[in-house]
């Protein structure tokens, strides 16, 4: 199971999928031969936000776009299945059992692709609320953000934790802010919401864990889960580690140059970053010690890792 946010190279076994931004196109490569295995070009006005792959011998490749999620069941040679028909969708979630969950915006409907079957689940949100985005942790903990109110500037946004099997609401978190993606994630340890340099954490039953400023005044741009901790990425490239046993933040990389992308190693013990100038650095996710460093690339030549 893989998902990248924003659209980054996506690796699954011996296959590499790449989404381009200038001309929206998806290409898959056979990594053993380097040859193109398939490609599909999208309309010029359609941007690709995420790539997801469900894994397994009959894996489904999904491109998440503002105009709806597109799924390729039989490879890129055939046309994609529009999971939300013509409706716009929020950020998708990929569950541990290979299920794809797509929120239909301006509605209470979740489109679910499970075992190759498309389902629609209408969620009881109450208060006239509508779905915004979805996210899931590595083990499959599922949450959605919802908006209450018609005015996007005065909306009361919340996060609702859902049962990943029945999609019934389990807990509600009042975020106290507009939840524009990306400003929150679901992890195995907690639901994390950030605003500027501040990070707020809630348990999956909706109880507050901690709230406070990070050891830098630079705004948070992303949060990733690593082994035994969360790592917040800040606008100047600073990396801050939040251990799940104490939640006491410490800087593990001082920053100074904005990052284009940060990837977490399969074991969760390392993180690999690509900075604005194309420098690729692998660090320990515990103390930030540099394990490998590569500066051979020029600006724009390296933008992501998989």
C-alpha positions as a Python dict, from the first residue, in 0.01 Angstrom:
ca = {
    (1, 'X'): (0, 0, 0),
    (2, 'X'): (143, 335, -102),
    (3, 'X'): (30, 695, -113),
    (4, 'X'): (229, 1010, -183),
    (5, 'X'): (129, 1364, -97),
    (6, 'X'): (175, 1586, -299),
    (7, 'X'): (220, 1380, -617),
    (8, 'X'): (568, 1225, -597),
    (9, 'X'): (735, 922, -757),
    (10, 'X'): (557, 609, -639),
    (11, 'X'): (742, 278, -609),
    (12, 'X'): (583, -64, -572),
    (13, 'X'): (810, -366, -603),
    (14, 'X'): (973, -340, -946),
    (15, 'X'): (736, -72, -1077),
    (16, 'X'): (786, 305, -1053),
    (17, 'X'): (498, 545, -1126),
    (18, 'X'): (565, 914, -1195),
    (19, 'X'): (316, 1202, -1228),
    (20, 'X'): (419, 1514, -1419),
    (21, 'X'): (283, 1862, -1347),
    (22, 'X'): (347, 2071, -1662),
    (23, 'X'): (149, 1838, -1884),
    (24, 'X'): (-50, 1618, -1643),
    (25, 'X'): (61, 1268, -1729),
    (26, 'X'): (126, 942, -1545),
    (27, 'X'): (398, 703, -1655),
    (28, 'X'): (492, 368, -1507),
    (29, 'X'): (838, 216, -1550),
    (30, 'X'): (973, -136, -1514),
    (31, 'X'): (1266, -82, -1277),
    (32, 'X'): (1442, -401, -1387),
    (33, 'X'): (1468, -289, -1753),
    (34, 'X'): (1411, 88, -1729),
    (35, 'X'): (1146, 67, -1999),
    (36, 'X'): (809, 244, -1994),
    (37, 'X'): (539, -2, -1886),
    (38, 'X'): (245, 231, -1947),
    (39, 'X'): (142, 595, -1975),
    (40, 'X'): (-171, 804, -1971),
    (41, 'X'): (-210, 1175, -2044),
    (42, 'X'): (-480, 1374, -1864),
    (43, 'X'): (-658, 1695, -1970),
    (44, 'X'): (-430, 1999, -1950),
    (45, 'X'): (-639, 2169, -1680),
    (46, 'X'): (-636, 1865, -1448),
    (47, 'X'): (-367, 1865, -1178),
    (48, 'X'): (-256, 1548, -998),
    (49, 'X'): (-246, 1584, -618),
    (50, 'X'): (-166, 1228, -508),
    (51, 'X'): (-71, 889, -643),
    (52, 'X'): (-182, 574, -463),
    (53, 'X'): (-133, 204, -531),
    (54, 'X'): (-318, -73, -351),
    (55, 'X'): (-48, -338, -400),
    (56, 'X'): (-83, -708, -470),
    (57, 'X'): (-103, -892, -805),
    (58, 'X'): (-424, -708, -901),
    (59, 'X'): (-323, -369, -765),
    (60, 'X'): (-513, -55, -858),
    (61, 'X'): (-330, 270, -940),
    (62, 'X'): (-520, 582, -833),
    (63, 'X'): (-457, 946, -924),
    (64, 'X'): (-618, 1193, -687),
    (65, 'X'): (-729, 1512, -865),
    (66, 'X'): (-951, 1806, -757),
    (67, 'X'): (-1201, 1695, -1021),
    (68, 'X'): (-1229, 1346, -872),
    (69, 'X'): (-1021, 1033, -817),
    (70, 'X'): (-924, 829, -1123),
    (71, 'X'): (-851, 456, -1091),
    (72, 'X'): (-670, 230, -1338),
    (73, 'X'): (-772, -129, -1273),
    (74, 'X'): (-610, -287, -1581),
    (75, 'X'): (-299, -74, -1629),
    (76, 'X'): (-244, 269, -1780),
    (77, 'X'): (-321, 148, -2133),
    (78, 'X'): (-695, 150, -2063),
    (79, 'X'): (-905, 450, -1965),
    (80, 'X'): (-946, 526, -1595),
    (81, 'X'): (-1255, 466, -1382),
    (82, 'X'): (-1395, 790, -1238),
    (83, 'X'): (-1464, 694, -879),
    (84, 'X'): (-1675, 1003, -804),
    (85, 'X'): (-1834, 1037, -1149),
    (86, 'X'): (-1818, 1412, -1225),
    (87, 'X'): (-1823, 1532, -863),
    (88, 'X'): (-1524, 1707, -708),
    (89, 'X'): (-1348, 1518, -432),
    (90, 'X'): (-1124, 1592, -136),
    (91, 'X'): (-799, 1425, -43),
    (92, 'X'): (-828, 1046, -58),
    (93, 'X'): (-726, 789, 204),
    (94, 'X'): (-576, 445, 152),
    (95, 'X'): (-650, 187, 420),
    (96, 'X'): (-426, -99, 535),
    (97, 'X'): (-658, -356, 372),
    (98, 'X'): (-604, -189, 31),
    (99, 'X'): (-938, -2, 43),
    (100, 'X'): (-951, 341, -121),
    (101, 'X'): (-1175, 603, 45),
    (102, 'X'): (-1268, 922, -143),
    (103, 'X'): (-1480, 1202, 11),
    (104, 'X'): (-1721, 1372, -229),
    (105, 'X'): (-1709, 1743, -157),
    (106, 'X'): (-2027, 1938, -77),
    (107, 'X'): (-2190, 1614, 34),
    (108, 'X'): (-2182, 1352, 311),
    (109, 'X'): (-2089, 1071, 70),
    (110, 'X'): (-1776, 857, 83),
    (111, 'X'): (-1693, 664, -232),
    (112, 'X'): (-1519, 341, -136),
    (113, 'X'): (-1329, 103, -366),
    (114, 'X'): (-1296, -225, -173),
    (115, 'X'): (-1199, -558, -331),
    (116, 'X'): (-1262, -407, -674),
    (117, 'X'): (-1619, -307, -583),
    (118, 'X'): (-1728, 57, -584),
    (119, 'X'): (-1952, 149, -289),
    (120, 'X'): (-2108, 474, -167),
    (121, 'X'): (-2152, 533, 207),
    (122, 'X'): (-2349, 833, 332),
    (123, 'X'): (-2204, 944, 666),
    (124, 'X'): (-2423, 1085, 943),
    (125, 'X'): (-2239, 1414, 1001),
    (126, 'X'): (-2522, 1622, 1149),
    (127, 'X'): (-2554, 2003, 1153),
    (128, 'X'): (-2567, 2018, 773),
    (129, 'X'): (-2196, 1936, 757),
    (130, 'X'): (-2019, 1828, 440),
    (131, 'X'): (-1702, 1629, 377),
    (132, 'X'): (-1372, 1797, 298),
    (133, 'X'): (-1081, 1551, 306),
    (134, 'X'): (-987, 1203, 429),
    (135, 'X'): (-669, 1051, 569),
    (136, 'X'): (-560, 717, 713),
    (137, 'X'): (-267, 595, 919),
    (138, 'X'): (-36, 309, 823),
    (139, 'X'): (-245, 59, 1021),
    (140, 'X'): (-572, 187, 873),
    (141, 'X'): (-706, 435, 1131),
    (142, 'X'): (-942, 653, 930),
    (143, 'X'): (-1054, 1013, 977),
    (144, 'X'): (-1227, 1278, 768),
    (145, 'X'): (-1243, 1655, 797),
    (146, 'X'): (-1586, 1818, 771),
    (147, 'X'): (-1709, 2173, 726),
    (148, 'X'): (-2011, 2312, 912),
    (149, 'X'): (-2164, 2623, 757),
    (150, 'X'): (-2200, 2766, 407),
    (151, 'X'): (-1950, 3053, 438),
    (152, 'X'): (-1599, 2913, 373),
    (153, 'X'): (-1447, 3196, 581),
    (154, 'X'): (-1669, 3138, 885),
    (155, 'X'): (-1696, 2760, 858),
    (156, 'X'): (-1657, 2549, 1171),
    (157, 'X'): (-1431, 2264, 1069),
    (158, 'X'): (-1401, 1940, 1261),
    (159, 'X'): (-1231, 1603, 1229),
    (160, 'X'): (-1443, 1290, 1258),
    (161, 'X'): (-1278, 956, 1333),
    (162, 'X'): (-1454, 675, 1144),
    (163, 'X'): (-1466, 299, 1187),
    (164, 'X'): (-1265, 174, 883),
    (165, 'X'): (-1504, -115, 823),
    (166, 'X'): (-1852, 28, 880),
    (167, 'X'): (-1755, 397, 832),
    (168, 'X'): (-1963, 488, 1136),
    (169, 'X'): (-1846, 799, 1329),
    (170, 'X'): (-1646, 713, 1642),
    (171, 'X'): (-1530, 1051, 1774),
    (172, 'X'): (-1536, 1420, 1680),
    (173, 'X'): (-1254, 1671, 1721),
    (174, 'X'): (-1323, 2046, 1713),
    (175, 'X'): (-1014, 2181, 1540),
    (176, 'X'): (-1100, 2547, 1603),
    (177, 'X'): (-973, 2650, 1260),
    (178, 'X'): (-1034, 2608, 888),
    (179, 'X'): (-892, 2272, 785),
    (180, 'X'): (-751, 2336, 441),
    (181, 'X'): (-540, 2046, 317),
    (182, 'X'): (-268, 1991, 408),
    (183, 'X'): (-314, 2104, 769),
    (184, 'X'): (-386, 1771, 942),
    (185, 'X'): (-299, 1401, 925),
    (186, 'X'): (-415, 1077, 1083),
    (187, 'X'): (-130, 871, 1228),
    (188, 'X'): (-127, 555, 1438),
    (189, 'X'): (-20, 759, 1739),
    (190, 'X'): (-257, 1056, 1711),
    (191, 'X'): (-456, 1295, 1496),
    (192, 'X'): (-222, 1589, 1427),
    (193, 'X'): (-339, 1939, 1331),
    (194, 'X'): (-106, 2231, 1271),
    (195, 'X'): (-144, 2606, 1234),
    (196, 'X'): (175, 2806, 1180),
    (197, 'X'): (445, 2657, 1407),
    (198, 'X'): (191, 2512, 1653),
    (199, 'X'): (104, 2142, 1658),
    (200, 'X'): (-210, 2008, 1829),
    (201, 'X'): (-251, 1636, 1895),
    (202, 'X'): (-564, 1435, 1977),
    (203, 'X'): (-622, 1069, 2056),
    (204, 'X'): (-839, 862, 1825),
    (205, 'X'): (-1124, 881, 2076),
    (206, 'X'): (-1123, 1260, 2048),
    (207, 'X'): (-931, 1349, 2365),
    (208, 'X'): (-663, 1623, 2355),
    (209, 'X'): (-307, 1496, 2406),
    (210, 'X'): (-95, 1808, 2382),
    (211, 'X'): (-92, 2151, 2224),
    (212, 'X'): (196, 2387, 2187),
    (213, 'X'): (459, 2567, 1987),
    (214, 'X'): (747, 2382, 1827),
    (215, 'X'): (1110, 2486, 1902),
    (216, 'X'): (1111, 2704, 1587),
    (217, 'X'): (897, 2994, 1470),
    (218, 'X'): (883, 2860, 1114),
    (219, 'X'): (540, 2729, 1008),
    (220, 'X'): (476, 2356, 979),
    (221, 'X'): (418, 2237, 622),
    (222, 'X'): (387, 1859, 682),
    (223, 'X'): (387, 1594, 955),
    (224, 'X'): (514, 1236, 907),
    (225, 'X'): (504, 930, 1130),
    (226, 'X'): (835, 756, 1200),
    (227, 'X'): (928, 478, 1442),
    (228, 'X'): (816, 587, 1789),
    (229, 'X'): (754, 949, 1696),
    (230, 'X'): (611, 1211, 1464),
    (231, 'X'): (835, 1444, 1263),
    (232, 'X'): (714, 1792, 1168),
    (233, 'X'): (862, 1957, 859),
    (234, 'X'): (888, 2337, 870),
    (235, 'X'): (900, 2601, 600),
    (236, 'X'): (1276, 2651, 624),
    (237, 'X'): (1354, 2277, 622),
    (238, 'X'): (1378, 2237, 1000),
    (239, 'X'): (1281, 1888, 1121),
    (240, 'X'): (1133, 1847, 1470),
    (241, 'X'): (1083, 1508, 1637),
    (242, 'X'): (785, 1446, 1867),
    (243, 'X'): (839, 1114, 2057),
    (244, 'X'): (509, 944, 2133),
    (245, 'X'): (607, 854, 2490),
    (246, 'X'): (661, 1217, 2602),
    (247, 'X'): (552, 1438, 2310),
    (248, 'X'): (843, 1669, 2402),
    (249, 'X'): (965, 1822, 2072),
    (250, 'X'): (1333, 1843, 1978),
    (251, 'X'): (1500, 1975, 1663),
    (252, 'X'): (1681, 1696, 1475),
    (253, 'X'): (1776, 1904, 1166),
    (254, 'X'): (1825, 2281, 1190),
    (255, 'X'): (1703, 2369, 844),
    (256, 'X'): (1795, 2681, 650),
    (257, 'X'): (1683, 2557, 307),
    (258, 'X'): (1322, 2468, 225),
    (259, 'X'): (1252, 2105, 141),
    (260, 'X'): (1085, 1990, -178),
    (261, 'X'): (1003, 1648, -31),
    (262, 'X'): (1057, 1427, 271),
    (263, 'X'): (1021, 1049, 258),
    (264, 'X'): (1021, 801, 546),
    (265, 'X'): (1218, 477, 517),
    (266, 'X'): (1031, 147, 525),
    (267, 'X'): (1148, 72, 880),
    (268, 'X'): (1057, 420, 1004),
    (269, 'X'): (1411, 469, 1135),
    (270, 'X'): (1529, 708, 862),
    (271, 'X'): (1402, 1007, 666),
    (272, 'X'): (1527, 1121, 326),
    (273, 'X'): (1485, 1481, 216),
    (274, 'X'): (1523, 1668, -113),
    (275, 'X'): (1590, 2037, -63),
    (276, 'X'): (1521, 2332, -293),
    (277, 'X'): (1862, 2297, -460),
    (278, 'X'): (1824, 1923, -527),
    (279, 'X'): (2043, 1798, -242),
    (280, 'X'): (1937, 1453, -118),
    (281, 'X'): (2005, 1376, 248),
    (282, 'X'): (1921, 1065, 450),
    (283, 'X'): (1912, 1109, 828),
    (284, 'X'): (1838, 909, 1138),
    (285, 'X'): (1479, 972, 1239),
    (286, 'X'): (1591, 958, 1605),
    (287, 'X'): (1864, 1221, 1629),
    (288, 'X'): (1897, 1358, 1274),
    (289, 'X'): (2248, 1219, 1222),
    (290, 'X'): (2338, 1228, 852),
    (291, 'X'): (2367, 880, 701),
    (292, 'X'): (2407, 976, 334),
    (293, 'X'): (2433, 1304, 144),
    (294, 'X'): (2425, 1363, -233),
    (295, 'X'): (2461, 1707, -394),
    (296, 'X'): (2517, 1603, -754),
    (297, 'X'): (2181, 1737, -876),
    (298, 'X'): (2104, 2094, -986),
    (299, 'X'): (1792, 2294, -902),
    (300, 'X'): (1488, 2122, -1052),
    (301, 'X'): (1670, 1798, -1137),
    (302, 'X'): (1565, 1622, -816),
    (303, 'X'): (1226, 1692, -654),
    (304, 'X'): (1123, 1369, -479),
    (305, 'X'): (1224, 1025, -357),
    (306, 'X'): (1041, 691, -354),
}
